[in-house]
Amino acid sequence: MTNLLAPLQSLQQGRWFKLICGASYQHLPAVRSLTLAYTLAGADCIDVAADPAVIAAAQAGLLAAKDLVRDAQERGFGFQGNLPLLMVSLNDGEDPHFRKAEFNSSNCPPDCPRPCEKICPAQAIVFNNIKDSFSGIVAQKCYGCGRCIPACPYDIIDTVSYISTPEAIASLARGNAPLIMPTGIDAIEIHTQVGRLAEFQRLWSALASGVDKLKVIAISCNDHEGLIDYLQAIYKIIAPRPQVVIWQTDGRSMSGDIGDGTTIAAIKLGQKVLAANLPGYVQLAGGTNSYTVPKLKAMGLLRSTEYRVPSTEWDFTAQDSGVRSENLGLRTQDSGLSTQHLVLGTHNYISGIAYGSYARVLLSPILEKLENQEVSQTSIKATGRLEEEPELLWQAVELAHSLVSQLKSQRYP
């Protein structure tokens, strides 16, 4: 069972690190390997597609990490065996995170320079694949970034979107499919947009029977003129049931691997939501990369005081937690909530960062080597596991740690 102390402590400290595997990313070997490497590197949350096979792949990565605690420590990594929370992403309407590109490769002219293949960060576009001579988009690898669409000189690439319907979620809640209700899923994230309050309400109602079993609810939204009013309306719908609420500010979706400047949109949106004093935690996403932590630090948006987990049951004060005192003081007799409901406070710092495309691309050379070892021109062997290739494993963990440690190793005065 997941030990929740370390992840929630990281959230309270402002050191929360979330790996986004991708709401529509279904490449199972990569999900397993990414989960394993970033868990050993110290991630607090692994966010995956709401697909039973993807969830199982992530859980397999978590189990593999449990067997490598001592090895990680011997190599100087701080992993103590506290597994990250496992989160699944849902949506209440059309969203670029929940789509896949598609095209008919037979429509591609033979002399096309194939800019789509070159620009795809997930290496999801292939021509004459070694395994099966397939040409086109490998659906499991595509996570919907959409960069191939404007790159195509013949305009033959389209996208297919999907929505987490209330009916499907209700079916899952009744136990007709192994997704959210069973143990092992600690959190959900709902992607929404301003103007979809009714759609959000329907999705939330469908989730009602399982919400109490979750440890974290995350709400992800892009910027909009009416964003703050919309988030306040959402909080009225979901309160007081979640123990922890995270507001994910999706600055520039799926862009962190493009360049340093993409992080500015995420930070600006984070500042906007922080200023609204919403109950809960603000976590950046959408354009996050290796530039994000240095920029936050320079702007004074990272937590700047030492924090110690109180000995009592989350009975912290404004002085030792950085939570604004005017938002504290509520107890069970005041609100019907227990002292464990951390959503009661607001914070004047960014509580965490979620990394998606940048974190995945960072490890892509290692994962590509692993895949190349599985497939050659003359033979194809069963999918290899990262832990069965120690050299590649610890290279991957080292790369993952280079990103995680930016946030985890901050020294406070």
XYZ file of C-alpha atoms in Angstrom:
413
model
C 0.000 0.000 0.000
C 1.259 3.458 -0.879
C 2.844 5.338 2.003
C 1.205 8.735 1.713
C 3.286 10.624 4.254
C 6.183 11.514 1.976
C 4.106 12.761 -0.990
C 1.753 14.872 1.133
C 4.668 16.205 3.135
C 6.324 17.228 -0.129
C 3.142 19.023 -1.137
C 3.042 20.921 2.132
C 6.719 21.817 1.844
C 6.380 23.105 -1.687
C 8.534 20.295 -3.090
C 5.826 18.235 -4.805
C 7.075 16.629 -8.029
C 4.585 15.024 -10.386
C 5.441 12.999 -13.460
C 2.838 13.268 -16.203
C 2.958 10.174 -18.356
C 0.156 11.587 -20.477
C -3.634 11.438 -20.331
C -3.714 9.656 -23.699
C -0.260 8.047 -23.622
C -0.688 4.270 -23.724
C 2.759 2.928 -24.585
C 2.884 0.390 -21.768
C 6.641 -0.379 -21.699
C 7.453 3.333 -21.561
C 4.873 4.008 -18.832
C 6.362 1.204 -16.751
C 9.936 2.401 -17.267
C 9.126 6.073 -16.664
C 7.280 5.177 -13.475
C 10.175 3.060 -12.240
C 12.885 5.618 -12.989
C 11.070 8.645 -11.590
C 9.941 6.732 -8.499
C 13.544 5.840 -7.687
C 14.478 9.470 -8.354
C 11.968 10.689 -5.741
C 8.758 11.658 -7.564
C 5.669 12.249 -5.410
C 2.980 11.467 -7.970
C 2.673 9.519 -11.211
C -0.157 10.733 -13.456
C -1.345 8.262 -16.101
C -4.166 7.673 -18.553
C -7.447 6.314 -17.196
C -6.863 3.001 -18.927
C -6.690 -0.250 -16.925
C -3.716 -1.508 -18.950
C -1.807 1.743 -18.425
C -2.619 1.732 -14.722
C -1.348 -1.844 -14.460
C 1.884 -0.863 -16.226
C 2.443 2.002 -13.793
C 1.697 -0.240 -10.824
C 4.237 -2.748 -12.145
C 6.810 0.032 -12.231
C 5.996 0.956 -8.640
C 6.365 -2.654 -7.507
C 9.716 -2.924 -9.265
C 10.892 0.210 -7.466
C 10.067 -1.317 -4.072
C 12.614 -4.050 -4.733
C 15.347 -1.537 -5.544
C 15.303 0.670 -2.446
C 18.650 -0.538 -1.128
C 20.282 -0.399 -4.552
C 19.098 3.178 -5.000
C 20.430 4.210 -1.619
C 23.787 2.569 -2.286
C 24.054 4.698 -5.412
C 23.376 7.879 -3.479
C 19.717 8.417 -4.280
C 17.442 9.437 -1.422
C 14.585 7.052 -2.203
C 13.307 5.617 1.085
C 10.654 3.311 -0.305
C 7.784 5.794 0.039
C 5.971 5.221 -3.227
C 4.433 8.144 -5.113
C 0.691 8.569 -5.370
C -0.850 7.046 -8.477
C -3.187 9.463 -10.271
C -5.452 9.021 -13.283
C -6.608 11.848 -15.542
C -10.188 12.419 -16.675
C -11.836 15.156 -18.741
C -15.257 16.754 -18.814
C -15.101 17.786 -22.486
C -12.810 18.063 -25.484
C -9.221 18.659 -24.440
C -5.921 18.414 -26.346
C -4.570 16.049 -23.699
C -7.286 13.554 -24.633
C -6.730 13.137 -28.338
C -4.545 11.303 -30.806
C -3.310 12.196 -34.261
C -4.079 9.945 -37.193
C -3.435 9.792 -40.921
C -3.417 7.305 -43.763
C 0.213 6.790 -44.751
C -0.836 5.687 -48.234
C -1.751 9.320 -48.871
C 1.833 10.431 -48.226
C 3.747 11.197 -51.450
C 6.887 9.040 -51.793
C 9.111 12.109 -51.961
C 7.686 13.776 -48.834
C 10.490 14.890 -46.469
C 8.316 13.662 -43.585
C 8.563 16.670 -41.254
C 5.910 15.039 -39.068
C 8.274 12.188 -38.243
C 11.070 14.579 -37.313
C 8.950 16.847 -35.120
C 7.133 14.166 -33.098
C 8.538 14.224 -29.534
C 7.061 10.805 -28.747
C 8.504 9.092 -31.822
C 4.960 7.999 -32.549
C 5.207 8.521 -36.308
C 7.036 5.764 -38.140
C 7.559 4.597 -41.687
C 8.329 0.960 -42.484
C 8.652 -0.019 -38.838
C 11.195 -2.803 -38.215
C 8.738 -4.997 -36.312
C 5.911 -5.088 -38.822
C 6.718 -2.660 -41.674
C 3.943 -0.411 -40.347
C 3.774 3.193 -41.535
C 1.700 5.819 -39.775
C 1.022 6.844 -36.187
C 1.607 4.351 -33.396
C -1.505 5.219 -31.411
C -0.153 3.978 -28.086
C 2.769 6.424 -28.277
C 0.821 9.494 -29.406
C -0.195 11.818 -26.568
C -1.906 14.497 -28.643
C 0.578 17.390 -28.684
C -0.530 18.248 -32.217
C 2.837 19.452 -33.497
C 2.619 17.182 -36.523
C -0.576 18.815 -37.785
C 0.839 22.164 -38.972
C 4.078 20.437 -39.993
C 2.372 18.280 -42.620
C 2.807 19.945 -46.031
C -0.195 18.061 -47.420
C -2.623 18.672 -44.547
C -3.591 15.026 -44.172
C -3.181 14.664 -40.390
C -6.304 14.814 -38.232
C -7.013 14.181 -34.564
C -9.482 11.973 -32.747
C -10.671 13.167 -29.333
C -12.356 11.285 -26.536
C -14.163 12.333 -23.377
C -14.534 10.668 -19.987
C -18.311 10.334 -20.098
C -20.294 10.255 -16.850
C -21.863 6.980 -17.981
C -18.460 5.337 -18.376
C -17.294 6.639 -15.004
C -20.510 5.443 -13.375
C -19.887 2.008 -14.867
C -16.412 2.016 -13.402
C -17.768 3.103 -10.045
C -20.091 0.098 -10.042
C -17.069 -2.118 -10.445
C -17.638 -3.087 -14.074
C -14.024 -2.230 -14.890
C -10.913 -2.021 -12.696
C -10.077 1.652 -12.687
C -10.697 4.119 -9.894
C -12.456 2.307 -7.125
C -9.931 -0.438 -6.344
C -6.993 0.168 -4.060
C -3.916 1.432 -5.820
C -5.408 4.607 -7.268
C -4.773 7.466 -4.876
C -5.899 10.490 -6.858
C -7.736 11.783 -9.881
C -7.178 14.850 -11.989
C -10.026 16.447 -13.894
C -9.203 18.526 -16.960
C -11.785 21.224 -17.473
C -12.228 24.607 -19.150
C -14.039 27.813 -18.323
C -17.660 27.515 -19.415
C -18.046 23.809 -18.716
C -19.425 23.941 -15.181
C -22.449 21.790 -16.039
C -20.211 19.192 -17.677
C -17.915 19.227 -14.656
C -20.888 18.784 -12.344
C -22.072 15.733 -14.291
C -18.638 14.142 -14.196
C -18.246 14.896 -10.493
C -21.647 13.389 -9.732
C -20.637 10.226 -11.567
C -17.513 10.030 -9.417
C -19.364 10.664 -6.169
C -19.338 7.122 -4.818
C -15.565 6.844 -5.069
C -14.316 10.307 -4.153
C -14.074 9.571 -0.443
C -11.567 6.807 -1.173
C -9.187 9.205 -2.911
C -6.411 11.154 -1.234
C -6.023 13.987 -3.737
C -8.241 15.741 -6.250
C -6.502 17.860 -8.880
C -8.274 20.347 -11.123
C -6.412 21.280 -14.306
C -7.379 24.344 -16.310
C -5.896 26.750 -18.851
C -5.934 30.515 -18.501
C -9.086 32.459 -19.331
C -10.567 35.823 -18.441
C -13.139 34.160 -16.194
C -10.809 31.525 -14.746
C -10.889 32.530 -11.081
C -14.678 32.762 -10.910
C -14.843 29.373 -12.607
C -12.438 27.724 -10.164
C -14.328 29.210 -7.228
C -17.535 27.721 -8.622
C -15.825 24.348 -8.986
C -14.649 24.456 -5.390
C -18.217 25.007 -4.228
C -19.179 21.821 -6.070
C -16.391 19.612 -4.738
C -16.054 20.922 -1.163
C -15.749 19.525 1.405
C -15.172 15.975 0.216
C -11.583 15.876 -1.062
C -8.896 15.694 1.578
C -6.468 17.613 -0.621
C -7.176 19.867 -3.588
C -4.512 20.784 -6.130
C -5.089 23.512 -8.697
C -3.005 22.618 -11.740
C -2.229 25.714 -13.791
C -1.793 24.449 -17.348
C 0.138 27.333 -18.847
C 1.084 26.116 -22.321
C -0.052 22.550 -22.713
C 2.463 19.849 -23.635
C 5.254 22.272 -24.518
C 7.970 21.899 -21.885
C 10.395 20.179 -24.238
C 10.260 22.968 -26.835
C 12.440 25.472 -24.974
C 13.068 27.331 -21.722
C 10.630 30.124 -22.522
C 7.582 27.883 -22.409
C 7.730 27.858 -18.619
C 6.821 31.553 -18.424
C 3.168 30.903 -19.267
C 2.935 28.271 -16.524
C 4.475 30.602 -13.941
C 2.269 33.555 -14.890
C -0.839 31.434 -14.588
C 0.410 30.059 -11.285
C 0.806 33.601 -9.966
C -2.724 34.439 -11.056
C -4.261 31.482 -9.243
C -2.100 32.056 -6.151
C -3.408 35.617 -5.930
C -6.981 34.294 -5.857
C -6.366 32.623 -2.455
C -8.270 29.484 -3.383
C -8.293 26.777 -0.712
C -5.718 24.164 -1.605
C -2.397 23.987 -3.399
C -1.187 25.509 -6.655
C 0.921 23.290 -8.897
C 2.429 24.326 -12.217
C 2.142 22.392 -15.482
C 2.106 23.138 -19.184
C 5.553 24.296 -20.287
C 7.536 23.156 -17.262
C 11.171 22.171 -17.787
C 14.657 22.568 -16.298
C 14.207 26.350 -16.322
C 11.112 26.320 -14.106
C 12.691 25.903 -10.666
C 15.468 28.488 -11.208
C 12.878 30.974 -12.465
C 10.534 30.342 -9.533
C 13.407 30.723 -7.109
C 14.493 34.002 -8.698
C 10.924 35.307 -8.446
C 10.551 34.266 -4.801
C 7.725 31.844 -5.547
C 9.261 28.803 -3.875
C 8.748 28.177 -0.195
C 11.494 29.961 1.715
C 11.194 28.746 5.318
C 12.124 25.481 6.955
C 9.264 23.043 7.458
C 8.907 20.167 9.891
C 6.036 17.712 9.891
C 4.124 18.257 13.154
C 3.915 15.356 15.560
C 0.141 15.615 15.766
C -2.267 14.668 13.008
C -1.590 17.427 10.429
C -2.241 19.929 13.219
C 0.027 22.582 11.778
C 0.086 26.319 12.385
C 0.621 29.226 10.023
C 4.056 29.801 11.522
C 5.461 26.370 10.749
C 3.622 25.669 7.502
C 3.576 28.853 5.491
C -0.219 28.742 5.383
C -1.948 32.070 5.808
C -3.355 32.203 9.309
C -6.626 33.851 8.352
C -7.527 30.702 6.428
C -6.848 28.339 9.312
C -8.504 27.615 12.598
C -11.400 25.596 11.256
C -11.978 22.463 13.270
C -14.528 19.680 13.135
C -17.001 21.580 15.271
C -16.765 24.582 12.921
C -17.123 22.929 9.546
C -17.783 19.239 9.799
C -14.292 18.551 8.471
C -11.487 16.720 10.201
C -8.084 18.294 10.810
C -6.766 16.147 7.975
C -8.541 18.276 5.384
C -5.531 20.231 4.190
C -7.686 22.091 1.661
C -8.670 24.595 4.356
C -5.501 26.659 3.962
C -4.194 28.745 1.101
C -0.534 29.244 0.341
C 1.609 32.109 -0.876
C 4.044 29.888 -2.753
C 3.961 27.356 -5.553
C 3.439 23.977 -3.906
C 4.627 21.763 -6.716
C 5.502 21.245 -10.338
C 4.244 18.673 -12.823
C 6.517 17.710 -15.689
C 5.185 15.993 -18.786
C 6.760 16.178 -22.222
C 10.079 17.478 -20.883
C 10.369 14.658 -18.339
C 9.538 12.025 -20.921
C 11.863 13.387 -23.605
C 14.652 13.585 -21.028
C 14.564 9.797 -20.696
C 13.730 9.000 -24.315
C 17.349 8.138 -25.291
C 17.433 5.481 -22.567
C 14.022 4.092 -23.443
C 14.994 4.018 -27.108
C 18.120 2.019 -26.263
C 15.997 -0.399 -24.259
C 13.605 -0.811 -27.155
C 16.453 -1.252 -29.627
C 17.835 -4.061 -27.497
C 14.483 -5.803 -27.812
C 14.274 -5.521 -31.584
C 16.872 -6.158 -34.261
C 16.690 -6.808 -37.959
C 17.018 -10.562 -37.402
C 15.194 -11.219 -34.155
C 12.488 -9.902 -31.901
C 12.446 -10.778 -28.232
C 9.857 -10.189 -25.564
C 9.612 -6.657 -24.207
C 12.505 -6.057 -21.836
C 12.139 -4.562 -18.405
C 14.277 -1.618 -17.443
C 15.406 -3.185 -14.165
C 16.768 -6.144 -16.126
C 19.270 -3.778 -17.771
C 21.067 -2.264 -14.743
C 23.267 0.074 -16.761
C 20.299 1.599 -18.554
C 18.228 1.633 -15.365
C 20.637 3.735 -13.356
C 21.345 6.002 -16.298
C 17.607 6.642 -16.471
C 17.365 7.251 -12.728
C 20.316 9.646 -12.883
C 18.638 11.634 -15.644
C 15.321 11.648 -13.781
C 17.086 12.680 -10.590
C 18.697 15.628 -12.377
C 15.193 17.041 -12.811
C 13.606 15.919 -9.538
C 16.529 17.189 -7.464
C 16.056 20.734 -8.733
C 12.931 20.913 -6.610
C 13.820 18.447 -3.872
C 17.288 19.770 -3.041
C 16.359 23.395 -2.525
C 18.125 24.753 0.539
C 16.068 27.050 2.703
C 17.611 29.741 4.915
